Amino acid sequence: MLHVCSLSKLPETVAATGARSLVTLINAEMKVPTPEGIQPGRHLSLAFNDIIEPVDGLVPASERQVEALLDFIAAWDRQAPLVIHCWAGISRSTAGAYVAACALNPQADEHRLAMLLRDRSPSATPNARIVSIADKLLARDGRMIDAIRGIGRGANAFEGTPFVMPID
C-alpha cells in the first residue's frame, strides 16, 4: 500500500503502517531524519520548494528529481508499505502519490486515478510541476496534467489528513 501524510504525522504513519520505504518531498532547509523501521537506503529525500514556476530564492522540482522518484518507485518491492510525505500532506506528497500510481499502473486511466486521489484526499492539490514532469517522463501525452486539472484545487486545509492511495 501507498500511504500519504504530512511531516507532523510521519512518525505515527510509519509506525502504524509498518512501512519499510519512505519518500520525503520537502524544502532543502528541512532535514527529516529517517524514522525507525526505515533503512537509510529505502529513504529517498528530494529537496525542493512547493512552487510551480521558478521564483527567486526558491528551488522548483527538477526533471532529475522526478526521475529519481520514478526510479525509487520502480525499485519498491511492494512487500511492505511505502509512505510519501511533504510538509503539509497536500501538494508535493499528493503529486508523488499520483505519479506513483500512474507509474505502477502504466495502462490505468489517468482520470480515474486522479478521481481516486480526490476521493481519498479532499484537500489534495497536487503540485502541477511534478505532475507535468512525470507526464513527460511516463509518456502520458498530457493526460496526467489534464486529469489533475480536472479534479481542481482541493479543499482548504492547514494540513492534509493521512490517507491510502490504492496502487492496484
PDB file of C-alpha atoms in Angstrom:
ATOM      1  CA  MET A   1       0.000   0.000   0.000  1.00  0.00           C
ATOM      2  CA  LEU A   2       0.982   3.602  -0.559  1.00  0.00           C
ATOM      3  CA  HIS A   3       0.375   5.989   2.349  1.00  0.00           C
ATOM      4  CA  VAL A   4       0.480   9.785   2.213  1.00  0.00           C
ATOM      5  CA  CYS A   5       0.919  12.149   5.137  1.00  0.00           C
ATOM      6  CA  SER A   6       2.332  15.418   6.399  1.00  0.00           C
ATOM      7  CA  LEU A   7       5.640  15.815   8.219  1.00  0.00           C
ATOM      8  CA  SER A   8       3.866  16.102  11.576  1.00  0.00           C
ATOM      9  CA  LYS A   9       2.142  12.737  11.024  1.00  0.00           C
ATOM     10  CA  LEU A  10       5.217  10.944   9.655  1.00  0.00           C
ATOM     11  CA  PRO A  11       6.395   9.002  12.733  1.00  0.00           C
ATOM     12  CA  GLU A  12       2.911   7.730  13.597  1.00  0.00           C
ATOM     13  CA  THR A  13       2.133   6.874   9.955  1.00  0.00           C
ATOM     14  CA  VAL A  14       5.335   4.852   9.539  1.00  0.00           C
ATOM     15  CA  ALA A  15       4.747   3.073  12.867  1.00  0.00           C
ATOM     16  CA  ALA A  16       1.053   2.365  12.230  1.00  0.00           C
ATOM     17  CA  THR A  17       1.538   1.083   8.680  1.00  0.00           C
ATOM     18  CA  GLY A  18       4.743  -0.907   9.107  1.00  0.00           C
ATOM     19  CA  ALA A  19       6.205   0.987   6.162  1.00  0.00           C
ATOM     20  CA  ARG A  20       9.702  -0.006   5.082  1.00  0.00           C
ATOM     21  CA  SER A  21      10.164   2.614   2.327  1.00  0.00           C
ATOM     22  CA  LEU A  22       9.827   6.392   2.535  1.00  0.00           C
ATOM     23  CA  VAL A  23       9.823   9.348   0.148  1.00  0.00           C
ATOM     24  CA  THR A  24      10.380  12.829   1.581  1.00  0.00           C
ATOM     25  CA  LEU A  25       9.498  15.770  -0.677  1.00  0.00           C
ATOM     26  CA  ILE A  26      10.393  18.883   1.298  1.00  0.00           C
ATOM     27  CA  ASN A  27      12.316  22.172   1.316  1.00  0.00           C
ATOM     28  CA  ALA A  28      16.122  21.878   1.430  1.00  0.00           C
ATOM     29  CA  GLU A  29      16.416  23.549   4.837  1.00  0.00           C
ATOM     30  CA  MET A  30      14.155  20.905   6.417  1.00  0.00           C
ATOM     31  CA  LYS A  31      16.264  17.940   7.432  1.00  0.00           C
ATOM     32  CA  VAL A  32      13.995  14.949   8.027  1.00  0.00           C
ATOM     33  CA  PRO A  33      15.618  12.112   9.942  1.00  0.00           C
ATOM     34  CA  THR A  34      14.885   8.601   8.742  1.00  0.00           C
ATOM     35  CA  PRO A  35      12.222   7.163  11.070  1.00  0.00           C
ATOM     36  CA  GLU A  36      12.758   3.939  12.965  1.00  0.00           C
ATOM     37  CA  GLY A  37      11.875   0.936  10.815  1.00  0.00           C
ATOM     38  CA  ILE A  38      13.095   2.511   7.551  1.00  0.00           C
ATOM     39  CA  GLN A  39      16.567   1.533   6.341  1.00  0.00           C
ATOM     40  CA  PRO A  40      18.546   4.596   5.148  1.00  0.00           C
ATOM     41  CA  GLY A  41      18.790   3.133   1.626  1.00  0.00           C
ATOM     42  CA  ARG A  42      14.985   2.973   1.474  1.00  0.00           C
ATOM     43  CA  HIS A  43      14.519   6.667   2.317  1.00  0.00           C
ATOM     44  CA  LEU A  44      14.536   8.922  -0.729  1.00  0.00           C
ATOM     45  CA  SER A  45      14.724  12.585   0.221  1.00  0.00           C
ATOM     46  CA  LEU A  46      14.211  15.156  -2.527  1.00  0.00           C
ATOM     47  CA  ALA A  47      14.656  18.827  -1.643  1.00  0.00           C
ATOM     48  CA  PHE A  48      12.615  21.444  -3.472  1.00  0.00           C
ATOM     49  CA  ASN A  49      10.018  24.083  -2.715  1.00  0.00           C
ATOM     50  CA  ASP A  50       6.318  23.699  -3.361  1.00  0.00           C
ATOM     51  CA  ILE A  51       6.243  26.004  -6.373  1.00  0.00           C
ATOM     52  CA  ILE A  52       5.162  25.559  -9.969  1.00  0.00           C
ATOM     53  CA  GLU A  53       7.224  28.252 -11.693  1.00  0.00           C
ATOM     54  CA  PRO A  54      10.720  29.456 -10.750  1.00  0.00           C
ATOM     55  CA  VAL A  55      10.762  32.101  -8.006  1.00  0.00           C
ATOM     56  CA  ASP A  56      13.903  33.959  -6.881  1.00  0.00           C
ATOM     57  CA  GLY A  57      15.396  32.245  -3.859  1.00  0.00           C
ATOM     58  CA  LEU A  58      13.279  29.087  -4.168  1.00  0.00           C
ATOM     59  CA  VAL A  59      14.018  25.758  -5.844  1.00  0.00           C
ATOM     60  CA  PRO A  60      11.401  24.105  -8.090  1.00  0.00           C
ATOM     61  CA  ALA A  61      11.214  20.353  -8.644  1.00  0.00           C
ATOM     62  CA  SER A  62      13.546  19.267 -11.434  1.00  0.00           C
ATOM     63  CA  GLU A  63      13.327  16.558 -14.055  1.00  0.00           C
ATOM     64  CA  ARG A  64      16.271  14.807 -12.377  1.00  0.00           C
ATOM     65  CA  GLN A  65      14.364  14.710  -9.070  1.00  0.00           C
ATOM     66  CA  VAL A  66      11.203  13.326 -10.654  1.00  0.00           C
ATOM     67  CA  GLU A  67      13.348  10.706 -12.425  1.00  0.00           C
ATOM     68  CA  ALA A  68      14.809   9.780  -9.013  1.00  0.00           C
ATOM     69  CA  LEU A  69      11.267   9.459  -7.627  1.00  0.00           C
ATOM     70  CA  LEU A  70      10.236   7.217 -10.528  1.00  0.00           C
ATOM     71  CA  ASP A  71      13.354   5.065 -10.108  1.00  0.00           C
ATOM     72  CA  PHE A  72      12.692   4.695  -6.377  1.00  0.00           C
ATOM     73  CA  ILE A  73       9.056   3.733  -7.003  1.00  0.00           C
ATOM     74  CA  ALA A  74      10.138   1.181  -9.633  1.00  0.00           C
ATOM     75  CA  ALA A  75      12.594  -0.377  -7.157  1.00  0.00           C
ATOM     76  CA  TRP A  76       9.963  -0.655  -4.390  1.00  0.00           C
ATOM     77  CA  ASP A  77       9.239  -4.363  -3.920  1.00  0.00           C
ATOM     78  CA  ARG A  78       5.717  -3.768  -2.514  1.00  0.00           C
ATOM     79  CA  GLN A  79       6.372  -6.296   0.264  1.00  0.00           C
ATOM     80  CA  ALA A  80       5.782  -3.566   2.879  1.00  0.00           C
ATOM     81  CA  PRO A  81       4.031  -0.198   2.642  1.00  0.00           C
ATOM     82  CA  LEU A  82       5.619   2.933   1.195  1.00  0.00           C
ATOM     83  CA  VAL A  83       4.986   6.361   2.739  1.00  0.00           C
ATOM     84  CA  ILE A  84       5.236   9.592   0.758  1.00  0.00           C
ATOM     85  CA  HIS A  85       5.187  12.817   2.743  1.00  0.00           C
ATOM     86  CA  CYS A  86       5.779  16.524   2.420  1.00  0.00           C
ATOM     87  CA  TRP A  87       5.363  19.435   4.824  1.00  0.00           C
ATOM     88  CA  ALA A  88       1.543  19.602   4.830  1.00  0.00           C
ATOM     89  CA  GLY A  89       0.497  16.412   3.044  1.00  0.00           C
ATOM     90  CA  ILE A  90      -1.415  18.422   0.453  1.00  0.00           C
ATOM     91  CA  SER A  91       0.675  19.261  -2.631  1.00  0.00           C
ATOM     92  CA  ARG A  92       4.071  17.624  -3.154  1.00  0.00           C
ATOM     93  CA  SER A  93       3.149  14.337  -1.468  1.00  0.00           C
ATOM     94  CA  THR A  94      -0.191  14.021  -3.272  1.00  0.00           C
ATOM     95  CA  ALA A  95       1.588  14.694  -6.573  1.00  0.00           C
ATOM     96  CA  GLY A  96       4.104  11.999  -5.611  1.00  0.00           C
ATOM     97  CA  ALA A  97       1.309   9.550  -4.822  1.00  0.00           C
ATOM     98  CA  TYR A  98      -0.459  10.285  -8.111  1.00  0.00           C
ATOM     99  CA  VAL A  99       2.804   9.905 -10.047  1.00  0.00           C
ATOM    100  CA  ALA A 100       3.499   6.608  -8.251  1.00  0.00           C
ATOM    101  CA  ALA A 101       0.018   5.279  -9.059  1.00  0.00           C
ATOM    102  CA  CYS A 102       0.463   6.191 -12.729  1.00  0.00           C
ATOM    103  CA  ALA A 103       3.977   4.734 -12.895  1.00  0.00           C
ATOM    104  CA  LEU A 104       2.972   1.454 -11.241  1.00  0.00           C
ATOM    105  CA  ASN A 105      -0.108   1.126 -13.464  1.00  0.00           C
ATOM    106  CA  PRO A 106       1.020   2.117 -16.964  1.00  0.00           C
ATOM    107  CA  GLN A 107      -2.291   1.073 -18.552  1.00  0.00           C
ATOM    108  CA  ALA A 108      -4.508   2.784 -15.947  1.00  0.00           C
ATOM    109  CA  ASP A 109      -6.728   5.685 -16.872  1.00  0.00           C
ATOM    110  CA  GLU A 110      -5.184   8.901 -15.567  1.00  0.00           C
ATOM    111  CA  HIS A 111      -8.580  10.489 -14.885  1.00  0.00           C
ATOM    112  CA  ARG A 112      -9.743   7.509 -12.823  1.00  0.00           C
ATOM    113  CA  LEU A 113      -6.566   7.683 -10.730  1.00  0.00           C
ATOM    114  CA  ALA A 114      -7.000  11.442 -10.245  1.00  0.00           C
ATOM    115  CA  MET A 115     -10.607  10.923  -9.122  1.00  0.00           C
ATOM    116  CA  LEU A 116      -9.442   8.210  -6.734  1.00  0.00           C
ATOM    117  CA  LEU A 117      -6.892  10.663  -5.311  1.00  0.00           C
ATOM    118  CA  ARG A 118      -9.622  13.278  -4.829  1.00  0.00           C
ATOM    119  CA  ASP A 119     -11.882  10.713  -3.158  1.00  0.00           C
ATOM    120  CA  ARG A 120      -9.131   9.683  -0.737  1.00  0.00           C
ATOM    121  CA  SER A 121      -7.959  13.239  -0.014  1.00  0.00           C
ATOM    122  CA  PRO A 122     -10.436  16.109  -0.348  1.00  0.00           C
ATOM    123  CA  SER A 123      -7.600  18.593   0.324  1.00  0.00           C
ATOM    124  CA  ALA A 124      -5.212  17.151  -2.280  1.00  0.00           C
ATOM    125  CA  THR A 125      -3.847  19.845  -4.572  1.00  0.00           C
ATOM    126  CA  PRO A 126      -1.062  18.002  -6.412  1.00  0.00           C
ATOM    127  CA  ASN A 127       1.928  20.108  -7.390  1.00  0.00           C
ATOM    128  CA  ALA A 128       1.390  20.718 -11.109  1.00  0.00           C
ATOM    129  CA  ARG A 129       5.119  20.924 -11.874  1.00  0.00           C
ATOM    130  CA  ILE A 130       5.781  17.427 -10.511  1.00  0.00           C
ATOM    131  CA  VAL A 131       2.790  16.061 -12.418  1.00  0.00           C
ATOM    132  CA  SER A 132       3.838  17.790 -15.641  1.00  0.00           C
ATOM    133  CA  ILE A 133       7.403  16.460 -15.481  1.00  0.00           C
ATOM    134  CA  ALA A 134       6.166  12.938 -14.700  1.00  0.00           C
ATOM    135  CA  ASP A 135       3.625  13.129 -17.522  1.00  0.00           C
ATOM    136  CA  LYS A 136       6.502  13.767 -19.934  1.00  0.00           C
ATOM    137  CA  LEU A 137       8.770  11.083 -18.445  1.00  0.00           C
ATOM    138  CA  LEU A 138       5.980   8.483 -18.442  1.00  0.00           C
ATOM    139  CA  ALA A 139       4.922   9.434 -21.998  1.00  0.00           C
ATOM    140  CA  ARG A 140       1.338  10.120 -20.897  1.00  0.00           C
ATOM    141  CA  ASP A 141       0.889  12.809 -23.578  1.00  0.00           C
ATOM    142  CA  GLY A 142      -0.680  15.399 -21.276  1.00  0.00           C
ATOM    143  CA  ARG A 143      -3.298  13.054 -19.823  1.00  0.00           C
ATOM    144  CA  MET A 144      -1.892  13.256 -16.287  1.00  0.00           C
ATOM    145  CA  ILE A 145      -1.855  17.057 -16.487  1.00  0.00           C
ATOM    146  CA  ASP A 146      -5.437  17.173 -17.771  1.00  0.00           C
ATOM    147  CA  ALA A 147      -6.636  14.727 -15.123  1.00  0.00           C
ATOM    148  CA  ILE A 148      -5.173  16.747 -12.247  1.00  0.00           C
ATOM    149  CA  ARG A 149      -6.584  19.948 -13.736  1.00  0.00           C
ATOM    150  CA  GLY A 150      -9.915  18.134 -13.911  1.00  0.00           C
ATOM    151  CA  ILE A 151     -10.088  17.471 -10.159  1.00  0.00           C
ATOM    152  CA  GLY A 152      -9.214  21.095  -9.421  1.00  0.00           C
ATOM    153  CA  ARG A 153      -7.879  22.584  -6.240  1.00  0.00           C
ATOM    154  CA  GLY A 154      -8.612  20.647  -3.096  1.00  0.00           C
ATOM    155  CA  ALA A 155     -10.497  21.872  -0.070  1.00  0.00           C
ATOM    156  CA  ASN A 156      -8.684  24.453   2.023  1.00  0.00           C
ATOM    157  CA  ALA A 157      -6.757  22.862   4.864  1.00  0.00           C
ATOM    158  CA  PHE A 158      -3.753  23.668   7.020  1.00  0.00           C
ATOM    159  CA  GLU A 159      -2.700  20.040   6.864  1.00  0.00           C
ATOM    160  CA  GLY A 160      -3.928  17.037   4.922  1.00  0.00           C
ATOM    161  CA  THR A 161      -5.348  14.008   6.638  1.00  0.00           C
ATOM    162  CA  PRO A 162      -3.184  10.902   6.128  1.00  0.00           C
ATOM    163  CA  PHE A 163      -4.643   8.557   3.526  1.00  0.00           C
ATOM    164  CA  VAL A 164      -4.013   5.439   1.483  1.00  0.00           C
ATOM    165  CA  MET A 165      -3.617   5.738  -2.287  1.00  0.00           C
ATOM    166  CA  PRO A 166      -4.507   2.408  -3.890  1.00  0.00           C
ATOM    167  CA  ILE A 167      -1.968   1.360  -6.489  1.00  0.00           C
ATOM    168  CA  ASP A 168      -3.536  -1.775  -7.951  1.00  0.00           C
TER     169      ASP A 168
END
